Amino acid sequence: MVKLIHTLADHGDDVNCCAFSFSLLATCSLDKTIRLYSLRDFTELPHSPLKFHTYAVHCCCFSPSGHILASCSTDGTTVLWNTENGQMLAVMEQPSGSPVRVCQFSPDSTCLASGAADGTVVLWNAQSYKLYRCGSVKDGSLAACAFSPNGSFFVTGSSCGDLTVWDDKMRCLHSEKAHDLGITCCDFSSQPVSDGEQGLQFFRLASCGQDCQVKIWIVSFTHILARRTEHQLKQFTEDWSEEDVSTWLCAQDLKDLVGIFKMNNIDGKELLNLTKESLADDLKIESLGLRSKVLRKIEELRTKVKSLSSGIPDEFICPITRELMKDPVIASEPSPCWVILGYTLTSDGYSYEKEAMENWISKKKRTSPMTNLVLPSAVLTPNRTLKMAINRWLETHQK
């Protein structure tokens, strides 16, 4: 049986979202306001409506305790409110300034995710109200977000129909085309499912889209991590196809050799076995300098294969290239306040591969690759402490 018990008509424009806590109902609208109602009799609270946003409010959600409400808007902000008195706790601006379409708390209330129209997704520290991590999807705007029940990962859905799985450090674990058109919503079941054999737990995820379909997914964090590791290993092993080799050559500024490598059917296995003799005699590469460059790049590739199979520490990996750093740098003058675990970091909390950071700064106008915030300096300073740590690790693991 379905029976209508109450109708609320206080908003002056389209209502975009509604959310329940244990005692309240929240609604938000194109009229720029958020309204709060008591579940006892659906009367509006004395401190409602909540007003701050200068444009339409797209989404609102309660923290698991119900004491905090988050709202996000076309004005590029996500705002946290105290639900007991309507006090505004924090205004968190999307680094890109793009309209924020969706927001969601983690199950333990420590983090809040916000997704924007330009495809950026931010993890905020919900206690300090500071930016924790930032990432972005390749195409489309973000319209949906959901955390797994255990909080170990979350999923975003885009207007291009892509589902992306992120871990709690904002690393992309998996992405695929889930719907032919845009995704409108996604959510996890609160109850995990066991496979009954190995004792592994899976989570059911539902996604819906503008293609008139609802899809049910089984998501395993353990399997996602394993798949990610396999993907990383394939990037640097003999499993490469000839097309993968061509892509690698272009990335190494060796695109002039693509035709020669294809003509000789060089795949990943063949690539790793190339020598200076085979480059000269078999591939007929006449330039000594070019042969030396190819051999140097291949040797770097072999090093990466060994690094990945040895379990390279995450702090030794450049956040931009996701590869072992050879020449780590920081983007501001070293300062004792930025020393963490013995490694001097950038003012945004990270060290980067020098060449990758130089390219990033020249293209991205001095913004942090991880936070999108403006860096205080474009001067790159060698991180010698980190470089020595990497070299010591290599000596131990690359023999």
CSV table of C-alpha atoms in Angstrom, one decimal:
chain,number,residue,atom,x,y,z
A,1,MET,CA,0.0,0.0,0.0
A,2,VAL,CA,1.2,3.5,-0.8
A,3,LYS,CA,-0.4,6.5,0.8
A,4,LEU,CA,0.5,10.2,0.5
A,5,ILE,CA,0.8,11.7,4.0
A,6,HIS,CA,2.2,15.2,3.3
A,7,THR,CA,3.1,17.6,0.6
A,8,LEU,CA,5.8,20.3,1.0
A,9,ALA,CA,5.6,23.3,-1.2
A,10,ASP,CA,8.0,25.9,0.3
A,11,HIS,CA,10.6,26.1,-2.5
A,12,GLY,CA,10.1,28.7,-5.2
A,13,ASP,CA,11.7,26.6,-8.0
A,14,ASP,CA,12.6,23.1,-9.0
A,15,VAL,CA,13.6,20.9,-6.1
A,16,ASN,CA,16.9,19.0,-7.1
A,17,CYS,CA,17.5,16.7,-4.1
A,18,CYS,CA,16.1,15.4,-0.8
A,19,ALA,CA,17.8,13.5,2.0
A,20,PHE,CA,16.9,11.9,5.3
A,21,SER,CA,18.7,11.7,8.6
A,22,PHE,CA,17.3,9.9,11.6
A,23,SER,CA,15.1,12.9,12.6
A,24,LEU,CA,15.2,15.4,9.6
A,25,LEU,CA,14.4,15.8,6.0
A,26,ALA,CA,16.5,18.1,3.9
A,27,THR,CA,15.6,19.5,0.5
A,28,CYS,CA,17.5,21.8,-1.9
A,29,SER,CA,16.4,23.8,-4.9
A,30,LEU,CA,17.2,26.0,-7.9
A,31,ASP,CA,15.9,28.8,-5.7
A,32,LYS,CA,19.4,28.7,-4.0
A,33,THR,CA,18.1,27.5,-0.6
A,34,ILE,CA,18.2,24.4,1.6
A,35,ARG,CA,15.2,23.6,3.8
A,36,LEU,CA,15.0,21.4,6.9
A,37,TYR,CA,11.9,19.7,8.2
A,38,SER,CA,11.2,17.6,11.3
A,39,LEU,CA,10.1,14.1,10.7
A,40,ARG,CA,7.7,14.2,13.6
A,41,ASP,CA,5.2,16.5,11.8
A,42,PHE,CA,7.1,17.8,8.7
A,43,THR,CA,7.1,21.3,10.1
A,44,GLU,CA,10.0,23.5,8.9
A,45,LEU,CA,12.7,24.1,11.5
A,46,PRO,CA,13.0,27.7,12.9
A,47,HIS,CA,16.5,28.2,11.3
A,48,SER,CA,15.3,27.0,7.9
A,49,PRO,CA,15.8,27.9,5.0
A,50,LEU,CA,19.6,27.8,5.0
A,51,LYS,CA,20.9,30.6,2.7
A,52,PHE,CA,24.4,31.1,1.4
A,53,HIS,CA,24.7,29.8,-2.1
A,54,THR,CA,24.4,32.4,-4.9
A,55,TYR,CA,23.2,29.9,-7.5
A,56,ALA,CA,21.2,26.7,-7.7
A,57,VAL,CA,21.8,24.1,-5.1
A,58,HIS,CA,22.2,20.7,-6.8
A,59,CYS,CA,22.7,18.2,-4.0
A,60,CYS,CA,22.5,17.8,-0.2
A,61,CYS,CA,23.4,15.0,2.1
A,62,PHE,CA,23.6,14.3,5.9
A,63,SER,CA,26.6,13.0,7.7
A,64,PRO,CA,26.0,9.5,9.1
A,65,SER,CA,25.3,11.0,12.6
A,66,GLY,CA,22.9,13.5,11.1
A,67,HIS,CA,24.5,16.4,12.9
A,68,ILE,CA,26.0,17.9,9.7
A,69,LEU,CA,24.5,18.7,6.4
A,70,ALA,CA,26.4,19.2,3.2
A,71,SER,CA,25.1,21.2,0.2
A,72,CYS,CA,26.8,21.9,-3.2
A,73,SER,CA,26.0,24.5,-5.8
A,74,THR,CA,26.6,26.0,-9.2
A,75,ASP,CA,28.5,28.7,-7.4
A,76,GLY,CA,31.4,26.2,-7.1
A,77,THR,CA,31.1,25.7,-3.3
A,78,THR,CA,30.3,22.9,-1.0
A,79,VAL,CA,28.9,24.1,2.4
A,80,LEU,CA,28.7,22.3,5.7
A,81,TRP,CA,25.9,23.2,8.1
A,82,ASN,CA,25.1,22.4,11.7
A,83,THR,CA,21.7,20.9,11.5
A,84,GLU,CA,20.8,21.7,15.1
A,85,ASN,CA,21.0,25.5,14.7
A,86,GLY,CA,21.6,26.2,11.0
A,87,GLN,CA,25.0,27.6,11.6
A,88,MET,CA,27.4,27.5,8.6
A,89,LEU,CA,30.5,25.4,9.6
A,90,ALA,CA,32.6,25.7,6.5
A,91,VAL,CA,32.6,26.9,2.9
A,92,MET,CA,34.8,24.7,0.7
A,93,GLU,CA,35.6,26.0,-2.7
A,94,GLN,CA,36.1,23.6,-5.6
A,95,PRO,CA,39.8,24.2,-6.7
A,96,SER,CA,38.7,24.7,-10.3
A,97,GLY,CA,35.8,26.9,-9.4
A,98,SER,CA,33.5,24.6,-11.5
A,99,PRO,CA,29.9,24.1,-10.5
A,100,VAL,CA,29.6,21.3,-7.9
A,101,ARG,CA,27.0,18.7,-8.9
A,102,VAL,CA,27.2,16.1,-6.2
A,103,CYS,CA,28.5,15.6,-2.6
A,104,GLN,CA,28.7,12.6,-0.3
A,105,PHE,CA,30.0,11.7,3.1
A,106,SER,CA,32.1,8.7,3.9
A,107,PRO,CA,30.5,6.1,6.2
A,108,ASP,CA,32.7,7.2,9.1
A,109,SER,CA,32.1,11.0,8.5
A,110,THR,CA,35.9,11.7,8.1
A,111,CYS,CA,35.7,12.6,4.5
A,112,LEU,CA,33.4,14.3,2.1
A,113,ALA,CA,33.6,13.9,-1.7
A,114,SER,CA,32.5,16.6,-4.1
A,115,GLY,CA,32.2,16.2,-7.8
A,116,ALA,CA,32.0,19.0,-10.3
A,117,ALA,CA,30.9,19.8,-13.8
A,118,ASP,CA,34.4,19.9,-15.2
A,119,GLY,CA,35.0,16.3,-14.0
A,120,THR,CA,37.1,17.1,-10.9
A,121,VAL,CA,36.4,15.2,-7.8
A,122,VAL,CA,37.7,16.4,-4.4
A,123,LEU,CA,38.1,14.5,-1.1
A,124,TRP,CA,37.7,17.0,1.8
A,125,ASN,CA,38.7,16.3,5.4
A,126,ALA,CA,35.3,16.7,7.1
A,127,GLN,CA,36.9,17.5,10.5
A,128,SER,CA,39.4,20.2,9.4
A,129,TYR,CA,37.4,21.3,6.4
A,130,LYS,CA,40.6,21.2,4.3
A,131,LEU,CA,41.3,19.7,0.9
A,132,TYR,CA,42.8,16.2,1.2
A,133,ARG,CA,43.0,14.9,-2.3
A,134,CYS,CA,41.9,15.9,-5.8
A,135,GLY,CA,41.5,14.0,-9.1
A,136,SER,CA,39.5,14.1,-12.3
A,137,VAL,CA,37.8,11.9,-14.8
A,138,LYS,CA,38.7,12.0,-18.5
A,139,ASP,CA,35.4,13.1,-19.9
A,140,GLY,CA,32.1,14.6,-18.8
A,141,SER,CA,30.8,16.2,-15.6
A,142,LEU,CA,30.3,14.2,-12.4
A,143,ALA,CA,26.7,13.6,-11.5
A,144,ALA,CA,26.8,10.7,-9.0
A,145,CYS,CA,28.9,9.5,-6.1
A,146,ALA,CA,28.6,6.7,-3.5
A,147,PHE,CA,31.0,5.3,-0.8
A,148,SER,CA,31.3,1.6,-0.2
A,149,PRO,CA,29.8,0.6,3.2
A,150,ASN,CA,33.2,0.0,4.7
A,151,GLY,CA,34.5,3.3,3.3
A,152,SER,CA,37.6,1.8,1.7
A,153,PHE,CA,36.6,3.1,-1.8
A,154,PHE,CA,34.0,5.2,-3.5
A,155,VAL,CA,32.5,5.4,-7.0
A,156,THR,CA,31.7,8.4,-9.2
A,157,GLY,CA,29.4,8.5,-12.3
A,158,SER,CA,29.8,10.9,-15.1
A,159,SER,CA,27.6,12.5,-17.8
A,160,CYS,CA,29.5,10.4,-20.4
A,161,GLY,CA,28.3,7.2,-18.7
A,162,ASP,CA,31.6,6.3,-17.1
A,163,LEU,CA,31.8,4.6,-13.6
A,164,THR,CA,35.1,5.2,-11.8
A,165,VAL,CA,36.3,3.5,-8.7
A,166,TRP,CA,38.6,5.5,-6.4
A,167,ASP,CA,40.4,4.4,-3.2
A,168,ASP,CA,40.7,6.6,-0.1
A,169,LYS,CA,43.9,8.2,-1.4
A,170,MET,CA,42.1,9.3,-4.6
A,171,ARG,CA,43.9,6.7,-6.8
A,172,CYS,CA,41.8,5.5,-9.7
A,173,LEU,CA,41.4,1.8,-9.3
A,174,HIS,CA,39.0,1.1,-12.1
A,175,SER,CA,37.0,2.9,-14.8
A,176,GLU,CA,34.7,1.7,-17.5
A,177,LYS,CA,31.8,2.7,-19.8
A,178,ALA,CA,28.8,1.7,-17.7
A,179,HIS,CA,25.9,3.4,-19.6
A,180,ASP,CA,25.6,4.6,-23.2
A,181,LEU,CA,24.4,8.0,-22.0
A,182,GLY,CA,25.0,9.9,-18.8
A,183,ILE,CA,24.8,8.3,-15.3
A,184,THR,CA,22.3,10.0,-13.1
A,185,CYS,CA,22.7,8.1,-9.8
A,186,CYS,CA,24.6,5.2,-8.1
A,187,ASP,CA,24.4,3.6,-4.7
A,188,PHE,CA,25.8,0.7,-2.7
A,189,SER,CA,23.8,-1.9,-0.8
A,190,SER,CA,24.6,-1.7,2.9
A,191,GLN,CA,24.9,-5.4,3.2
A,192,PRO,CA,28.0,-7.2,1.8
A,193,VAL,CA,27.7,-10.5,-0.1
A,194,SER,CA,30.1,-13.4,0.6
A,195,ASP,CA,31.3,-15.8,-2.1
A,196,GLY,CA,30.9,-18.7,0.4
A,197,GLU,CA,34.2,-20.3,-0.7
A,198,GLN,CA,37.1,-18.1,0.0
A,199,GLY,CA,35.3,-15.8,2.5
A,200,LEU,CA,35.7,-12.8,0.3
A,201,GLN,CA,33.2,-10.0,0.7
A,202,PHE,CA,31.6,-8.2,-2.3
A,203,PHE,CA,29.4,-5.1,-2.4
A,204,ARG,CA,26.5,-4.7,-4.7
A,205,LEU,CA,26.4,-1.4,-6.6
A,206,ALA,CA,23.4,-0.1,-8.6
A,207,SER,CA,23.8,2.5,-11.3
A,208,CYS,CA,21.1,4.2,-13.4
A,209,GLY,CA,21.4,6.4,-16.5
A,210,GLN,CA,19.8,8.3,-19.3
A,211,ASP,CA,19.9,5.1,-21.4
A,212,CYS,CA,16.7,4.0,-19.5
A,213,GLN,CA,18.7,1.2,-17.7
A,214,VAL,CA,19.5,0.3,-14.2
A,215,LYS,CA,22.6,-1.9,-13.8
A,216,ILE,CA,23.7,-4.0,-10.8
A,217,TRP,CA,27.4,-4.5,-10.2
A,218,ILE,CA,29.4,-6.7,-7.9
A,219,VAL,CA,32.4,-4.8,-6.6
A,220,SER,CA,35.3,-6.4,-4.6
A,221,PHE,CA,38.0,-4.1,-3.3
A,222,THR,CA,40.5,-7.0,-3.1
A,223,HIS,CA,39.9,-7.9,-6.7
A,224,ILE,CA,40.1,-4.3,-7.8
A,225,LEU,CA,43.5,-3.9,-6.2
A,226,ALA,CA,44.7,-7.2,-7.8
A,227,ARG,CA,43.4,-6.0,-11.1
A,228,ARG,CA,45.2,-2.7,-10.7
A,229,THR,CA,48.5,-4.4,-9.9
A,230,GLU,CA,48.1,-6.7,-12.9
A,231,HIS,CA,47.5,-3.7,-15.1
A,232,GLN,CA,50.6,-1.9,-13.8
A,233,LEU,CA,52.7,-5.0,-14.4
A,234,LYS,CA,51.4,-5.4,-17.9
A,235,GLN,CA,52.5,-1.8,-18.6
A,236,PHE,CA,56.1,-2.8,-18.0
A,237,THR,CA,56.3,-6.5,-19.1
A,238,GLU,CA,56.6,-8.7,-22.2
A,239,ASP,CA,52.7,-8.8,-22.4
A,240,TRP,CA,52.8,-5.6,-24.5
A,241,SER,CA,51.3,-5.7,-28.0
A,242,GLU,CA,52.9,-4.1,-31.0
A,243,GLU,CA,50.4,-1.2,-30.5
A,244,ASP,CA,51.5,-0.8,-26.9
A,245,VAL,CA,55.1,-0.6,-28.0
A,246,SER,CA,54.1,2.1,-30.5
A,247,THR,CA,52.4,4.1,-27.8
A,248,TRP,CA,55.5,3.8,-25.5
A,249,LEU,CA,57.8,5.0,-28.3
A,250,CYS,CA,55.7,8.1,-28.8
A,251,ALA,CA,55.7,8.8,-25.1
A,252,GLN,CA,59.5,8.6,-25.1
A,253,ASP,CA,59.7,11.1,-28.0
A,254,LEU,CA,60.7,8.3,-30.4
A,255,LYS,CA,57.7,8.4,-32.7
A,256,ASP,CA,60.0,8.4,-35.8
A,257,LEU,CA,60.8,4.8,-35.0
A,258,VAL,CA,57.2,3.6,-34.8
A,259,GLY,CA,57.2,2.5,-38.5
A,260,ILE,CA,60.5,0.6,-38.2
A,261,PHE,CA,59.3,-1.2,-35.0
A,262,LYS,CA,55.9,-2.2,-36.6
A,263,MET,CA,57.6,-3.4,-39.8
A,264,ASN,CA,59.7,-5.7,-37.6
A,265,ASN,CA,56.8,-6.8,-35.4
A,266,ILE,CA,58.4,-5.6,-32.2
A,267,ASP,CA,56.1,-6.5,-29.3
A,268,GLY,CA,56.9,-6.2,-25.5
A,269,LYS,CA,58.9,-9.4,-25.3
A,270,GLU,CA,61.0,-8.4,-28.4
A,271,LEU,CA,61.4,-4.9,-27.0
A,272,LEU,CA,63.0,-6.0,-23.8
A,273,ASN,CA,65.4,-8.3,-25.6
A,274,LEU,CA,66.7,-5.6,-28.0
A,275,THR,CA,70.5,-5.0,-28.0
A,276,LYS,CA,72.8,-2.5,-29.6
A,277,GLU,CA,73.6,-5.1,-32.2
A,278,SER,CA,70.0,-5.9,-33.1
A,279,LEU,CA,69.1,-2.2,-33.3
A,280,ALA,CA,71.9,-1.7,-35.9
A,281,ASP,CA,71.8,-5.0,-37.8
A,282,ASP,CA,68.1,-6.0,-37.7
A,283,LEU,CA,66.3,-2.7,-37.3
A,284,LYS,CA,68.9,-0.8,-39.4
A,285,ILE,CA,68.9,2.2,-37.1
A,286,GLU,CA,72.0,4.1,-38.4
A,287,SER,CA,72.3,6.9,-35.9
A,288,LEU,CA,74.5,6.0,-33.0
A,289,GLY,CA,72.9,8.6,-30.8
A,290,LEU,CA,69.4,7.3,-31.6
A,291,ARG,CA,70.4,3.7,-30.8
A,292,SER,CA,71.9,4.9,-27.5
A,293,LYS,CA,68.7,6.7,-26.6
A,294,VAL,CA,66.6,3.7,-27.4
A,295,LEU,CA,68.8,1.4,-25.3
A,296,ARG,CA,68.7,3.8,-22.4
A,297,LYS,CA,64.9,3.9,-22.5
A,298,ILE,CA,64.7,0.1,-22.7
A,299,GLU,CA,67.0,-0.2,-19.7
A,300,GLU,CA,64.7,2.2,-17.8
A,301,LEU,CA,61.8,0.0,-18.8
A,302,ARG,CA,63.6,-3.1,-17.5
A,303,THR,CA,64.2,-1.3,-14.2
A,304,LYS,CA,60.5,-0.5,-13.9
A,305,VAL,CA,59.6,-4.2,-14.4
A,306,LYS,CA,61.8,-5.1,-11.5
A,307,SER,CA,60.5,-2.2,-9.4
A,308,LEU,CA,56.8,-3.2,-9.8
A,309,SER,CA,57.5,-6.9,-9.1
A,310,SER,CA,59.4,-5.9,-5.9
A,311,GLY,CA,56.6,-3.8,-4.4
A,312,ILE,CA,57.9,-0.3,-4.9
A,313,PRO,CA,57.0,2.0,-1.9
A,314,ASP,CA,54.2,4.5,-2.8
A,315,GLU,CA,56.3,7.5,-1.6
A,316,PHE,CA,58.9,6.7,-4.3
A,317,ILE,CA,56.4,7.0,-7.1
A,318,CYS,CA,55.8,10.3,-8.9
A,319,PRO,CA,52.1,11.3,-8.5
A,320,ILE,CA,52.1,12.5,-12.2
A,321,THR,CA,53.7,9.6,-14.0
A,322,ARG,CA,53.0,6.9,-11.4
A,323,GLU,CA,56.5,5.7,-12.0
A,324,LEU,CA,59.6,5.3,-9.8
A,325,MET,CA,61.2,8.8,-9.5
A,326,LYS,CA,64.8,9.2,-10.7
A,327,ASP,CA,65.2,12.9,-10.0
A,328,PRO,CA,62.6,14.0,-7.3
A,329,VAL,CA,62.0,17.7,-6.8
A,330,ILE,CA,59.9,20.0,-4.7
A,331,ALA,CA,58.2,23.1,-6.0
A,332,SER,CA,59.3,25.5,-3.3
A,333,GLU,CA,62.4,26.2,-1.2
A,334,PRO,CA,62.9,23.3,1.4
A,335,SER,CA,61.5,24.1,4.8
A,336,PRO,CA,61.6,22.1,8.1
A,337,CYS,CA,57.8,22.3,8.3
A,338,TRP,CA,57.4,20.2,5.2
A,339,VAL,CA,59.6,17.3,6.4
A,340,ILE,CA,57.5,14.1,6.7
A,341,LEU,CA,59.0,10.7,7.3
A,342,GLY,CA,62.4,12.2,6.5
A,343,TYR,CA,61.4,13.3,3.0
A,344,THR,CA,61.1,17.0,2.1
A,345,LEU,CA,57.8,17.5,0.2
A,346,THR,CA,56.3,20.3,-1.9
A,347,SER,CA,54.1,22.9,-0.2
A,348,ASP,CA,51.2,20.8,-1.5
A,349,GLY,CA,52.5,17.7,0.3
A,350,TYR,CA,54.2,15.9,-2.6
A,351,SER,CA,57.5,15.3,-4.4
A,352,TYR,CA,57.5,14.9,-8.2
A,353,GLU,CA,59.8,13.7,-11.0
A,354,LYS,CA,61.6,16.7,-12.3
A,355,GLU,CA,60.8,16.4,-16.0
A,356,ALA,CA,57.2,15.6,-15.3
A,357,MET,CA,56.8,18.6,-12.9
A,358,GLU,CA,58.5,20.9,-15.4
A,359,ASN,CA,56.0,19.9,-18.1
A,360,TRP,CA,53.1,20.2,-15.7
A,361,ILE,CA,54.0,23.7,-14.6
A,362,SER,CA,54.5,24.9,-18.2
A,363,LYS,CA,51.0,23.5,-19.2
A,364,LYS,CA,49.0,24.0,-16.0
A,365,LYS,CA,50.1,27.5,-14.9
A,366,ARG,CA,51.7,26.5,-11.6
A,367,THR,CA,48.9,24.5,-10.1
A,368,SER,CA,49.5,21.4,-7.9
A,369,PRO,CA,48.9,18.2,-9.8
A,370,MET,CA,47.3,16.7,-6.7
A,371,THR,CA,45.2,19.5,-5.3
A,372,ASN,CA,44.7,21.9,-8.2
A,373,LEU,CA,45.7,24.8,-5.9
A,374,VAL,CA,48.2,27.4,-7.0
A,375,LEU,CA,51.8,26.6,-6.0
A,376,PRO,CA,53.6,29.4,-4.2
A,377,SER,CA,56.7,29.0,-6.4
A,378,ALA,CA,57.7,27.6,-9.8
A,379,VAL,CA,61.2,27.0,-8.6
A,380,LEU,CA,62.0,23.3,-8.5
A,381,THR,CA,64.5,22.2,-5.8
A,382,PRO,CA,66.1,18.7,-5.8
A,383,ASN,CA,64.8,16.5,-3.1
A,384,ARG,CA,68.2,14.8,-2.3
A,385,THR,CA,66.9,13.1,0.9
A,386,LEU,CA,64.2,11.3,-1.1
A,387,LYS,CA,66.6,10.5,-4.0
A,388,MET,CA,69.1,8.9,-1.6
A,389,ALA,CA,66.2,6.8,-0.1
A,390,ILE,CA,65.2,5.7,-3.5
A,391,ASN,CA,68.8,4.7,-4.4
A,392,ARG,CA,69.1,2.7,-1.2
A,393,TRP,CA,65.9,0.9,-2.0
A,394,LEU,CA,67.1,0.2,-5.5
A,395,GLU,CA,70.4,-1.3,-4.3
A,396,THR,CA,68.4,-3.6,-2.0
A,397,HIS,CA,65.7,-4.7,-4.5
A,398,GLN,CA,67.2,-4.5,-7.9
A,399,LYS,CA,70.1,-6.9,-7.6
